[in-house]
Each structure stands twice: as structure tokens, then as C-alpha cells.
PDB file of C-alpha atoms in Angstrom:
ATOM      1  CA  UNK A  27     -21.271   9.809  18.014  1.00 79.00           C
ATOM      2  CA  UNK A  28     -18.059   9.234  20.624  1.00 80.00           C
ATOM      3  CA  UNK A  29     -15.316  11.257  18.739  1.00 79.00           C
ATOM      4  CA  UNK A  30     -12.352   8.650  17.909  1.00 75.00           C
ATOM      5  CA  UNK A  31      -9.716   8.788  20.893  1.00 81.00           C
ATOM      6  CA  UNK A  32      -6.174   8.629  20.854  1.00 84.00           C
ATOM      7  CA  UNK A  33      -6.196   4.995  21.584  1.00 87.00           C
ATOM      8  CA  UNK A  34      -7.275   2.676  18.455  1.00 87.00           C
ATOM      9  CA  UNK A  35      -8.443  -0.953  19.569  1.00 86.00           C
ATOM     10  CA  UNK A  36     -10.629  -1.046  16.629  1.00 86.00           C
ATOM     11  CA  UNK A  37      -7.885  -1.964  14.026  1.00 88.00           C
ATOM     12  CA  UNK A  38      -6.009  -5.216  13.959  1.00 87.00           C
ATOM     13  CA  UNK A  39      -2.299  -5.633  13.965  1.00 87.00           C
ATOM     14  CA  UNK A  40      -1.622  -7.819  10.460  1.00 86.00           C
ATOM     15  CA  UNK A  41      -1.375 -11.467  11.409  1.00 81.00           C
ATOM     16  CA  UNK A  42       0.711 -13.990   9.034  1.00 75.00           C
ATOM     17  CA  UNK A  43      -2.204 -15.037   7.184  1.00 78.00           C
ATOM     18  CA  UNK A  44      -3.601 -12.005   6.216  1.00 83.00           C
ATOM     19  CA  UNK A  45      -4.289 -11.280   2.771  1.00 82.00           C
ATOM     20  CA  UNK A  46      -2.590  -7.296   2.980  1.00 86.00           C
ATOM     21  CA  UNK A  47       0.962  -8.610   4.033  1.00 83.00           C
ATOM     22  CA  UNK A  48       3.380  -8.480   1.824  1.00 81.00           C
ATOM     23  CA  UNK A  49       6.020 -10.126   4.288  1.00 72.00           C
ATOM     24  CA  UNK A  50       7.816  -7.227   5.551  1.00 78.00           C
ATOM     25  CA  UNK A  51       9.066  -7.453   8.627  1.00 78.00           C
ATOM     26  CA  UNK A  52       7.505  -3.949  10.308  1.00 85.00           C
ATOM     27  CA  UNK A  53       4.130  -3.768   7.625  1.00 89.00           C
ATOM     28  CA  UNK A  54       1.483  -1.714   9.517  1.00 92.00           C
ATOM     29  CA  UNK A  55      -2.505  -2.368   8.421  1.00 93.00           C
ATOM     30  CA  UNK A  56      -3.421  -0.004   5.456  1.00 94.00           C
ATOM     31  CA  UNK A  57      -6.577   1.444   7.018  1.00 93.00           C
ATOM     32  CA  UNK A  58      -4.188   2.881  10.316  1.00 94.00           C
ATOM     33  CA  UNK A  59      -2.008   4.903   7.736  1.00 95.00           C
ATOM     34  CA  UNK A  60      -6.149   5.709   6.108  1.00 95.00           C
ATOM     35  CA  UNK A  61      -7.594   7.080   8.743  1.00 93.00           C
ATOM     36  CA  UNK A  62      -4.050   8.718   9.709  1.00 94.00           C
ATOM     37  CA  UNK A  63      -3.937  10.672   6.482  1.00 96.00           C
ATOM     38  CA  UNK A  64      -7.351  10.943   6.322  1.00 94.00           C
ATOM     39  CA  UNK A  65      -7.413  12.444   9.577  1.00 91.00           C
ATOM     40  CA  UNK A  66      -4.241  14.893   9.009  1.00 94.00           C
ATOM     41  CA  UNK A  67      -4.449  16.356   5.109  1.00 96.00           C
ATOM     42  CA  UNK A  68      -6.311  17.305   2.768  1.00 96.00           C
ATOM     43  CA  UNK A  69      -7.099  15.471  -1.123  1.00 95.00           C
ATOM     44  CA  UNK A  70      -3.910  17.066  -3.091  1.00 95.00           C
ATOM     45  CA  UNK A  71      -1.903  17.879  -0.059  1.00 97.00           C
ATOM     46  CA  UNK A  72       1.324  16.352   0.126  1.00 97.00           C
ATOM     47  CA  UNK A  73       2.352  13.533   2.157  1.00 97.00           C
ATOM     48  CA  UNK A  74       5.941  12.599   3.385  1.00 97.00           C
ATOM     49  CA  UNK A  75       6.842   9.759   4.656  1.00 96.00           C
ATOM     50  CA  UNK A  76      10.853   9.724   5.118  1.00 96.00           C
ATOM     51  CA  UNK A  77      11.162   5.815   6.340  1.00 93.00           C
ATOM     52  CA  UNK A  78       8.433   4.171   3.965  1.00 92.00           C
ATOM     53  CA  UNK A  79       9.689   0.511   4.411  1.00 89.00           C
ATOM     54  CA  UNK A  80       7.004  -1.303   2.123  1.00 90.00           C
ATOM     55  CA  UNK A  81       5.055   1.535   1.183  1.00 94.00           C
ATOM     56  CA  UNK A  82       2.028   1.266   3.352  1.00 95.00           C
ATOM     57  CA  UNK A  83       1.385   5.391   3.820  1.00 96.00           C
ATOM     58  CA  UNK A  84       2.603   5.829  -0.081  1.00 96.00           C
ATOM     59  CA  UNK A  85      -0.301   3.572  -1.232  1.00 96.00           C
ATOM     60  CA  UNK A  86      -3.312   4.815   1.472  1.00 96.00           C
ATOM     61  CA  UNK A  87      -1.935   8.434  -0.118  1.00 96.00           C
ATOM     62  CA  UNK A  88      -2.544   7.533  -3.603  1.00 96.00           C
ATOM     63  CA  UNK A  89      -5.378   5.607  -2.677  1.00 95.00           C
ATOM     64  CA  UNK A  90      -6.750   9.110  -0.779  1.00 96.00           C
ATOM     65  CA  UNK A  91      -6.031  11.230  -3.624  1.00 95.00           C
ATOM     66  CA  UNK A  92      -2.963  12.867  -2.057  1.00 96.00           C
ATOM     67  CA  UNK A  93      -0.180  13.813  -3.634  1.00 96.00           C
ATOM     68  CA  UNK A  94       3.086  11.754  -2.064  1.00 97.00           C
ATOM     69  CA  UNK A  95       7.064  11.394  -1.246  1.00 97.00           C
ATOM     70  CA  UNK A  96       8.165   8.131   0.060  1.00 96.00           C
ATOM     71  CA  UNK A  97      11.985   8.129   1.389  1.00 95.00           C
ATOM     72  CA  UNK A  98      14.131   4.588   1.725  1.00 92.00           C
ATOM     73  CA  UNK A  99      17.743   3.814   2.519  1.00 84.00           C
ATOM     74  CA  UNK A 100      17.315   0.366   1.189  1.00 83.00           C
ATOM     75  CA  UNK A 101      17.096  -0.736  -3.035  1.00 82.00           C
ATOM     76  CA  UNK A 102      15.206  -3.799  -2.009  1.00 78.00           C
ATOM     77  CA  UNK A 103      12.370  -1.530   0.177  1.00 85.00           C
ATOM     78  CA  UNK A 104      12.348   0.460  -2.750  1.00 88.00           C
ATOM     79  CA  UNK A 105      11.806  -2.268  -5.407  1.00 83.00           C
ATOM     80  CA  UNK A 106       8.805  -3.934  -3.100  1.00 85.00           C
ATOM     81  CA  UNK A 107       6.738  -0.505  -2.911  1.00 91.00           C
ATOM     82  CA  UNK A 108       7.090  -0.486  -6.702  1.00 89.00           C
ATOM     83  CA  UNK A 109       5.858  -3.999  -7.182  1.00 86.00           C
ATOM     84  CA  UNK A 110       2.863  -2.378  -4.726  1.00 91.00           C
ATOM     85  CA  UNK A 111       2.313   0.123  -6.634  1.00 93.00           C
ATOM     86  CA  UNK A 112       1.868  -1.465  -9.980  1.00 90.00           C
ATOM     87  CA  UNK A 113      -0.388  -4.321  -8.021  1.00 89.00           C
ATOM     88  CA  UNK A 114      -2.672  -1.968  -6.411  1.00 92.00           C
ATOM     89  CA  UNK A 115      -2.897   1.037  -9.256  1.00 94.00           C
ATOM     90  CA  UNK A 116      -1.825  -0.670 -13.161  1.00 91.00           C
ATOM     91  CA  UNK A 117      -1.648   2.953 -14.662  1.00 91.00           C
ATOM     92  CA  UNK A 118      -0.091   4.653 -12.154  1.00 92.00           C
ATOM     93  CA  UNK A 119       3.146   6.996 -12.750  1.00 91.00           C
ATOM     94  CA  UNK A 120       5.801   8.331 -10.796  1.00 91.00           C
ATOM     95  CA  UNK A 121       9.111   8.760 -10.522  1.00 91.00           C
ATOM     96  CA  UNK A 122      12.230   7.380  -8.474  1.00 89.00           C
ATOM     97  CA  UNK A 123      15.124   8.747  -7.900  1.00 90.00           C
ATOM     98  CA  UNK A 124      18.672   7.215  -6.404  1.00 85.00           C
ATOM     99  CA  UNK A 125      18.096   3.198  -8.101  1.00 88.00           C
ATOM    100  CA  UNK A 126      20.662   2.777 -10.764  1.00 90.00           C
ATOM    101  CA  UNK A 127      19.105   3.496 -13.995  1.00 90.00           C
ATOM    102  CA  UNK A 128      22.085   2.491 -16.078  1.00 92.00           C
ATOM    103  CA  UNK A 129      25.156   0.647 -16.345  1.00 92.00           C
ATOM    104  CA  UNK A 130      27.395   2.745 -14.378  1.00 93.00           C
ATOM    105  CA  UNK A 131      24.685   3.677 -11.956  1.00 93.00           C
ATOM    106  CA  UNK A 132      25.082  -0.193 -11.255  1.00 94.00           C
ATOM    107  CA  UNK A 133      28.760  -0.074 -11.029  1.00 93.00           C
ATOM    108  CA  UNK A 134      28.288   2.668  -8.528  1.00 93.00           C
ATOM    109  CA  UNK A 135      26.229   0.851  -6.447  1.00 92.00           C
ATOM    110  CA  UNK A 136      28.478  -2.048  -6.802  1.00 93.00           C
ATOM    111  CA  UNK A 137      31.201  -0.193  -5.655  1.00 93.00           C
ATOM    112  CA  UNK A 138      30.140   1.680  -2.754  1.00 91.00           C
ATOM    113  CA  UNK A 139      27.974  -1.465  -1.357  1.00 91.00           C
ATOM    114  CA  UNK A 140      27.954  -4.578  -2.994  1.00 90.00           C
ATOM    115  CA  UNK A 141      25.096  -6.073  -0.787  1.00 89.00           C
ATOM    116  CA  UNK A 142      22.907  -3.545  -1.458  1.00 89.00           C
ATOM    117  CA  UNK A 143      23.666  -4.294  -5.233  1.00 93.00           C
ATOM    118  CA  UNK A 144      23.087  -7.228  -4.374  1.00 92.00           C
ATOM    119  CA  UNK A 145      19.332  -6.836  -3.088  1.00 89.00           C
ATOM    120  CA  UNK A 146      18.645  -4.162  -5.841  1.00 92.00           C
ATOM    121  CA  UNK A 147      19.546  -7.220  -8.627  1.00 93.00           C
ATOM    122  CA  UNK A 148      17.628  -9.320  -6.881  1.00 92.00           C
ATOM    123  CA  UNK A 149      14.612  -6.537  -7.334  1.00 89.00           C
ATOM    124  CA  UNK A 150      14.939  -6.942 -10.990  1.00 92.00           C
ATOM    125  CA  UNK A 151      14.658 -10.113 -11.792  1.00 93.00           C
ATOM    126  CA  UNK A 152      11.490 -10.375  -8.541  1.00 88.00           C
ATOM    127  CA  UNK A 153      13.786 -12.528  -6.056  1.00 90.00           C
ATOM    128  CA  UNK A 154      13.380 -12.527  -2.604  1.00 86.00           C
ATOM    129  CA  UNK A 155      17.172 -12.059  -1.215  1.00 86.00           C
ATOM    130  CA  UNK A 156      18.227 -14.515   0.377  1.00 84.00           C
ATOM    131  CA  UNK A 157      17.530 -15.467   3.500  1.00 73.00           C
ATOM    132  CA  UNK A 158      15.871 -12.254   4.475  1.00 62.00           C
ATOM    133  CA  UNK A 159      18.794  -9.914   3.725  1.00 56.00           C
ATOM    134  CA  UNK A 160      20.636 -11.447   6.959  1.00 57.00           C
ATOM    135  CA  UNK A 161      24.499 -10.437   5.343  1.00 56.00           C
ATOM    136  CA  UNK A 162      26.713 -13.488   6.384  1.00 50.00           C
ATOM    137  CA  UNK A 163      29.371 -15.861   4.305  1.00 51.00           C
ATOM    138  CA  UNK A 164      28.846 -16.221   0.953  1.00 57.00           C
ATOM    139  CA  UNK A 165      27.309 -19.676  -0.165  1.00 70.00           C
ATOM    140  CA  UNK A 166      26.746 -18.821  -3.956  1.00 79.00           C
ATOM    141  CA  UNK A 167      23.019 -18.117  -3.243  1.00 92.00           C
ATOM    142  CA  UNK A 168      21.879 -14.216  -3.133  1.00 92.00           C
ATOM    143  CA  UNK A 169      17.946 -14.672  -4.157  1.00 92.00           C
ATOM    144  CA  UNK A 170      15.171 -17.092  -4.739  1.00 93.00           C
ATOM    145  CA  UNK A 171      12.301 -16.909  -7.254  1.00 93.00           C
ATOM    146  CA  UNK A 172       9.319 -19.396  -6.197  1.00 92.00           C
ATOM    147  CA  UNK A 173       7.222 -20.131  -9.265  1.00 92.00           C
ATOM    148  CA  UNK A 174       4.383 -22.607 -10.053  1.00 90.00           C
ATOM    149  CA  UNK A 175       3.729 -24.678 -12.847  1.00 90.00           C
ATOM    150  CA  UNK A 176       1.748 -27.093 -11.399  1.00 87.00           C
ATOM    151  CA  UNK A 177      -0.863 -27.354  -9.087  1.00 82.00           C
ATOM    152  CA  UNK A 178      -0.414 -27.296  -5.361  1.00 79.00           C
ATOM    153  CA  UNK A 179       3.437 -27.523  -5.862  1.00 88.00           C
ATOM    154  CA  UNK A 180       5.626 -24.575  -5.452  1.00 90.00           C
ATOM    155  CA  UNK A 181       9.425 -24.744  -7.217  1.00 93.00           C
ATOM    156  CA  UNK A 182      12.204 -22.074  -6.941  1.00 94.00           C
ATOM    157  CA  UNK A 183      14.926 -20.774  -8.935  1.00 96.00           C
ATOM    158  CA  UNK A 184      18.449 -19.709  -7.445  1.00 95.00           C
ATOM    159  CA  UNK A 185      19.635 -16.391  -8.328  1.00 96.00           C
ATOM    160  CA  UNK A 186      23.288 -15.922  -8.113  1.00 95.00           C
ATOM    161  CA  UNK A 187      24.938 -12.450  -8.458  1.00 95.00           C
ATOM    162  CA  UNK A 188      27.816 -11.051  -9.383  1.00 93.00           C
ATOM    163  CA  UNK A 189      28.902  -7.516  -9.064  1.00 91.00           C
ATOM    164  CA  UNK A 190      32.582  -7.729 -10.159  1.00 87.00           C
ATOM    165  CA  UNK A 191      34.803  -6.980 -13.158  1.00 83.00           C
ATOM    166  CA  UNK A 192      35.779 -10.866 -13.480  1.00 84.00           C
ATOM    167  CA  UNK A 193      33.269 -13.406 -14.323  1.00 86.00           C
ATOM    168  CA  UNK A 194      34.589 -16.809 -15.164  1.00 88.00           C
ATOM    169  CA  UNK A 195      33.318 -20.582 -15.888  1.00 89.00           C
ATOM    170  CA  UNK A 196      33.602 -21.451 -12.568  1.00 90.00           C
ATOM    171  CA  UNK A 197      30.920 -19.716 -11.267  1.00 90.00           C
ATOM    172  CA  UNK A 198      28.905 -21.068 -13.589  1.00 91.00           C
ATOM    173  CA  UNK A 199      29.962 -24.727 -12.108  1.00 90.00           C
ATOM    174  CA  UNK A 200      29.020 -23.360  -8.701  1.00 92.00           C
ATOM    175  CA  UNK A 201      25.640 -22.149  -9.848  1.00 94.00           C
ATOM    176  CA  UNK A 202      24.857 -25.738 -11.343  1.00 93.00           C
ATOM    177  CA  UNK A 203      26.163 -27.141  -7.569  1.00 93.00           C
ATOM    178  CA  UNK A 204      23.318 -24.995  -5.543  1.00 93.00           C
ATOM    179  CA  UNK A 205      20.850 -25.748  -7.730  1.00 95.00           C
ATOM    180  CA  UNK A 206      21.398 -29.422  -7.490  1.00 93.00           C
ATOM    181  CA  UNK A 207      22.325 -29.258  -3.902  1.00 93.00           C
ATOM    182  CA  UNK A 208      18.629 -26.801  -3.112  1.00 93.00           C
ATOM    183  CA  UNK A 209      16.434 -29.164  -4.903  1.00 94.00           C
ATOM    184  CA  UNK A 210      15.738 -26.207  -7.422  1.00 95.00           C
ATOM    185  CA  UNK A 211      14.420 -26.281 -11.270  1.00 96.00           C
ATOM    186  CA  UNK A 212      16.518 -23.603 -12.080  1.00 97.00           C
ATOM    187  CA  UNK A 213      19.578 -21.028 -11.334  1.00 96.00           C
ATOM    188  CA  UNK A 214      20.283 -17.527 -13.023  1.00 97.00           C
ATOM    189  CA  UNK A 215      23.348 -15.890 -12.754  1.00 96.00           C
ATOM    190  CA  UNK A 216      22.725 -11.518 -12.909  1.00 96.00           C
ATOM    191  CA  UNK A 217      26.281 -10.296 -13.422  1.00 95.00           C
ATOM    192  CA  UNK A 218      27.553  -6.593 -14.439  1.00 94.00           C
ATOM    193  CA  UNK A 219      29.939  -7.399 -17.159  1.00 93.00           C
ATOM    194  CA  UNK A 220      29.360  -9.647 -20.419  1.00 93.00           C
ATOM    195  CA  UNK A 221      29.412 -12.974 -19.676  1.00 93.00           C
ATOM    196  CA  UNK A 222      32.194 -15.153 -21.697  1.00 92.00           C
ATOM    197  CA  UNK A 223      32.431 -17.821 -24.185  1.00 93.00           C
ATOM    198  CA  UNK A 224      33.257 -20.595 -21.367  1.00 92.00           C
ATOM    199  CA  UNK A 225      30.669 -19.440 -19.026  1.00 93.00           C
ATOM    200  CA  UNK A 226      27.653 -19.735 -21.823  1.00 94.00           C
ATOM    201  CA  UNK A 227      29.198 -23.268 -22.686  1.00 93.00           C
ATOM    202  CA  UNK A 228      29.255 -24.014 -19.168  1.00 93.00           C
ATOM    203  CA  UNK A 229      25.416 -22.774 -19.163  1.00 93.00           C
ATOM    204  CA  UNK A 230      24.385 -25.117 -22.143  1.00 94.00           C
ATOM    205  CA  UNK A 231      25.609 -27.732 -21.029  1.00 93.00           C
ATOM    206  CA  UNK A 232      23.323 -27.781 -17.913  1.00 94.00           C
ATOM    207  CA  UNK A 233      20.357 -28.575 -20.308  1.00 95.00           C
ATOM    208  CA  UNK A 234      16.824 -27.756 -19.910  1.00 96.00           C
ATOM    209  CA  UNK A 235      14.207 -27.970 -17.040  1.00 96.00           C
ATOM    210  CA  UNK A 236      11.090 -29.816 -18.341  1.00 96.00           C
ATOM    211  CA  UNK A 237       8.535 -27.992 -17.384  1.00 94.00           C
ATOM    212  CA  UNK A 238       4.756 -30.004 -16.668  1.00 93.00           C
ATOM    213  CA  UNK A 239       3.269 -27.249 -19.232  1.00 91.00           C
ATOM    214  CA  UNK A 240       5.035 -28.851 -22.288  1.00 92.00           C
ATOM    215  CA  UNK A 241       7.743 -26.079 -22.781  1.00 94.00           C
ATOM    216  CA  UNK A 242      11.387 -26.679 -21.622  1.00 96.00           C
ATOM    217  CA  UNK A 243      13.662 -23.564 -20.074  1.00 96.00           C
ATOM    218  CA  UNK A 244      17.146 -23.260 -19.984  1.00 96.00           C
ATOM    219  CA  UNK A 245      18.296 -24.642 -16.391  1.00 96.00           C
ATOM    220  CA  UNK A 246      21.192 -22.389 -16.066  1.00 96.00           C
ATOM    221  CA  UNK A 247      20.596 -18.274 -17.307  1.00 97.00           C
ATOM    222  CA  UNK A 248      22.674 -15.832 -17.672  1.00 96.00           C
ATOM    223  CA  UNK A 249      21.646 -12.055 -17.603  1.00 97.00           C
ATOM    224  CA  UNK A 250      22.966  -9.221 -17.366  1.00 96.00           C
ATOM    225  CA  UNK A 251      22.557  -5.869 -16.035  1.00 96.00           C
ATOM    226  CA  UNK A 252      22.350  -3.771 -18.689  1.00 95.00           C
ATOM    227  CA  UNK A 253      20.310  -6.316 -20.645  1.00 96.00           C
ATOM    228  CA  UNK A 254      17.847  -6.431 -17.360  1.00 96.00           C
ATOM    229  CA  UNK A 255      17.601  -2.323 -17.136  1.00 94.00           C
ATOM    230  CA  UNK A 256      17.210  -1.950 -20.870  1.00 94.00           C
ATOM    231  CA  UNK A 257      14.033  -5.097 -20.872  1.00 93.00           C
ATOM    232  CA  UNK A 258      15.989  -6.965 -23.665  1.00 95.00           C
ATOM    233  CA  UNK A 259      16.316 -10.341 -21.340  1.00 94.00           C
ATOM    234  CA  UNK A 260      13.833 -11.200 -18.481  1.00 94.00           C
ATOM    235  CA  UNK A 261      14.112 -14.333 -16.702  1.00 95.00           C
ATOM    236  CA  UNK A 262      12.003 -17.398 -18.139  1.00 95.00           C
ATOM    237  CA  UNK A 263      10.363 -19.864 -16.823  1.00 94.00           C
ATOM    238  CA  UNK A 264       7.033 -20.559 -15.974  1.00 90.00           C
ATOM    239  CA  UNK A 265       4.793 -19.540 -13.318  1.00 84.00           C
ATOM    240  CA  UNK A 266       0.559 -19.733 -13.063  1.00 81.00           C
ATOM    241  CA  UNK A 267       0.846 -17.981  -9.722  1.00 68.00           C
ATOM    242  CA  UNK A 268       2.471 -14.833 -11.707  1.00 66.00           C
ATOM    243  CA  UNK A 269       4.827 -13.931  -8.991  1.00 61.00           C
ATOM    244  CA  UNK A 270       2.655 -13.928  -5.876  1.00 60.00           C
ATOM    245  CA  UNK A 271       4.766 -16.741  -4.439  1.00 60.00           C
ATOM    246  CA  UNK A 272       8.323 -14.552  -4.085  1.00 58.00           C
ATOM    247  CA  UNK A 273       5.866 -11.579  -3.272  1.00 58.00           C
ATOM    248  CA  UNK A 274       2.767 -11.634  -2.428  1.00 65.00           C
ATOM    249  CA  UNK A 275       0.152  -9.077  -4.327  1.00 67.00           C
ATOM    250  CA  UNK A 276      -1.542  -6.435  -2.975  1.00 75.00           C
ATOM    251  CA  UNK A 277      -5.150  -6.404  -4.699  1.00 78.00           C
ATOM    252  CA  UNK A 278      -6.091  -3.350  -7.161  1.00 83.00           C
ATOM    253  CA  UNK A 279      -7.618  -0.456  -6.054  1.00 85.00           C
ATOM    254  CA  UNK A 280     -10.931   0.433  -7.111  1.00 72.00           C
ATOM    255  CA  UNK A 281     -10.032   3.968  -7.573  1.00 54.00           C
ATOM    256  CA  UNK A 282      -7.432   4.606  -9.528  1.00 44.00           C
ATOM    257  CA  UNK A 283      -5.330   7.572  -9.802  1.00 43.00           C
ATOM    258  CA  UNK A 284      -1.880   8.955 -11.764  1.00 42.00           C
ATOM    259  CA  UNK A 285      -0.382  10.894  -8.993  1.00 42.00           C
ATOM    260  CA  UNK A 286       0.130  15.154 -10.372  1.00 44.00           C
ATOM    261  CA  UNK A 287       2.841  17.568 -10.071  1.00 50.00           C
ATOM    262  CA  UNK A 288       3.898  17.402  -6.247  1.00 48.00           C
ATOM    263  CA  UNK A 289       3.580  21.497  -6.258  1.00 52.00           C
ATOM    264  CA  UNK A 290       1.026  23.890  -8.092  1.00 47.00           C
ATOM    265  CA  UNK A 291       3.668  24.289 -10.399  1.00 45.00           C
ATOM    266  CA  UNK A 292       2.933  21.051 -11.810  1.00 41.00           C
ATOM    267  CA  UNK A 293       7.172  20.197 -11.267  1.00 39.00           C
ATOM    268  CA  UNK A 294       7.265  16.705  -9.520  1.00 38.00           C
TER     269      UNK A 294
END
């Protein structure tokens, strides 16, 4: 056969209607970063990839039987490769390092960047930030969930959060506003510190959304971080599209593998 030269024609870029993208921005087609690795390593060798972005060369790697490293600046890049990962291998296990994994991991973050802490609560509760990450003046509004509960209808949920010391009532009032003022069915507020006595009044007294299902949900949530990290609280409301509508799902792997020790060691 002709050997396979350095110009591909033969794979498509990702157009917006493919089933593979996930919506990021820069996603490159699965079977480039295939016949990349393929073409480069070995099964068990070691991939890096220092600028992984939505994980494309971490999950041909674990789909190749290689063993892998996938680098990020960003909590929210970071939170959609897991959400590929799980998708596209159920049992799979690894390990990630620099995400807050407790309480004052999250007031770290908080500290040092609070729209980064921003995009990494969004990440736990599956919200898209808002408006694609584009950082501009605050209007109350840092995520969106979209959910269904009925057919050929999609609904959203505003996710408000709040990485200071001082929560109060009134951002609870401001919650109900964007809701009302979006069209949503619902608003949660992800904060850092305990919520007060006002505030869950102030929540209550928003009332329920009805769902079409026959269950009702509180309209206004509160949750916080710690409650979030430690899987006490998780958002709820209903959804028969199971997520895919905030992110879309990348479709399981036939093979599936639990990625080994990066070195012969068997240390990851």
C-alpha cells in the first residue's frame, strides 16, 4: 500500500453536529490523536500531553492501552475530561492532582482566583459557566444546568456562586430575580461558608418547581462546598436527558481499561 504521508486529508475536522464534540472550543477528532499515538508509542508506554484542553489524547491513550499524564491550567478543562472519562470508560481509575479536595483547598482557590473557583464550582454541580467563561461584570449568574423533564423541551437552572466569607439574605433575593428574569425552573446558590437562618427562609419561601413527572423540587437550593466535595447534597431536579444537555456524552468504549502504575514500579 502508499505509506501514510505527512499530510492527512482523510480525517475530518469536527463539525457542530457531530456526535464526538463535547463543545470545546479547540476539540480535535479522536481518531487524529489514534493514529498519532498509535503511530508514536507503544501499548504501556507513557503518554504526555501538557495542554490536554478536553482530553482528546488522554482518552485515545486509554482507549490504546497506554499508560497517560494529561496537564491543564484550567479547573473547568479539568472537570470536562473527567466527565469524559467516566462517559467513555465507567470503571476507570485515576488520579488528579491540584482540584481542591477539601474545604480549605476551596478557600485557596478562592483566594488566589476567584473565577477559576468559580468555574471549578460550577464543575461540581455539572454547569456550564456562564457564558463560555468570557470574565466580565457580575450579573448574579456564574453557570447554567439544562435539564429535561419533558419531551422535546429543554429547561435550565441558574447557578449562582459565592466564594466569600459573608453570605447574606440578599443574595438569596437576587438569585430568585435571575431566575424569574431567565425564564428558568430553578436557581442554586454553591457558597463556601454555611449558609444562615435568613438565607434558608429566604430559600423556602421561593416554593417549589412543579415538575411534569409528578415530583416537586425546591426552586431556590442552597449547597455548599464542603457538603458538594463530601457527596452529602447534590443538586435535584429532574432530568431524562441525564446531563447530556449542559455536556454532551462521549459514548463508552468497547474496551475498557483501569489505567496501571505510570512506571514499572507500579507508583502512579
Amino acid at each position: 500500500g502508499v505509506p501514510v504521508g505527512d499530510v492527512w486529508t482523510d480525517i475530518n475536522n469536527l463539525q457542530g453536529a457531530s456526535k464526538e464534540r463535547l463543545g470545546y472550543q479547540t476539540q480535535k477528532p479522536l481518531s487524529l490523536l489514534e493514529r498519532i499515538i498509535l503511530a508514536s508509542s507503544n501499548p504501556r508506554d507513557i503518554v504526555l500531553d501538557p495542554f490536554c484542553g478536553c482530553g482528546t489524547a488522554i482518552h485515545a491513550s486509554q482507549k490504546l492501552n497506554r499508560r497517560w499524564i494529561g496537564i491543564d491550567i484550567t479547573h473547568l478543562a479539568i472537570g470536562l475530561i473527567e466527565l469524559r472519562l467516566k462517559d467513555a470508560f465507567p470503571i476507570i481509575s485515576y488520579k488528579v492532582h491540584g482540584t481542591p479536595k477539601d474545604l480549605d483547598g476551596a478557600r485557596d482557590l478562592a483566594n488566589r482566583n476567584k473565577y477559576e473557583f468559580q468555574w471549578w464550582a460550577c464543575s461540581l454541580v455539572n454547569a456550564q459557566p456562564y457564558k463560555g467563561k468570557k470574565v466580565g461584570a457580575d450579573t448574579g449568574i456564574d453557570g447554567i444546568i439544562y435539564f429535561q423533564d419533558e419531551r422535546e423541551k429543554v429547561k435550565k437552572i441558574i447557578v449562582s456562586v459565592k466564594g466569600g466569607e459573608n453570605v447574606t439574605r440578599t443574595m438569596m433575593a437576587d438569585l430568585k430575580n435571575s431566575v424569574d428574569r431567565e425564564n428558568a425552573q430553578v436557581g442554586i446558590l454553591v457558597t463556601l461558608t454555611q449558609p444562615t437562618g435568613p438565607m434558608e427562609k429566604e430559600a423556602f419561601s421561593a416554593g417549589y418547581y412543579d415538575s411534569p413527572i409528578g415530583k416537586s423540587f425546591p426552586k431556590i437550593q442552597i449547597l455548599t462546598i464542603d457538603e458538594l466535595l463530601s457527596g452529602r447534597k447534590t443538586p435535584q431536579y429532574p432530568d431524562l436527558a441525564r446531563g447530556g444537555l449542559s455536556f454532551r456524552k462521549s459514548k463508552t468504549e468497547n474496551e475498557i481499561a483501569k489505567q496501571t502504575g505510570l512506571f514499572e514500579d507500579g507508583v502512579s
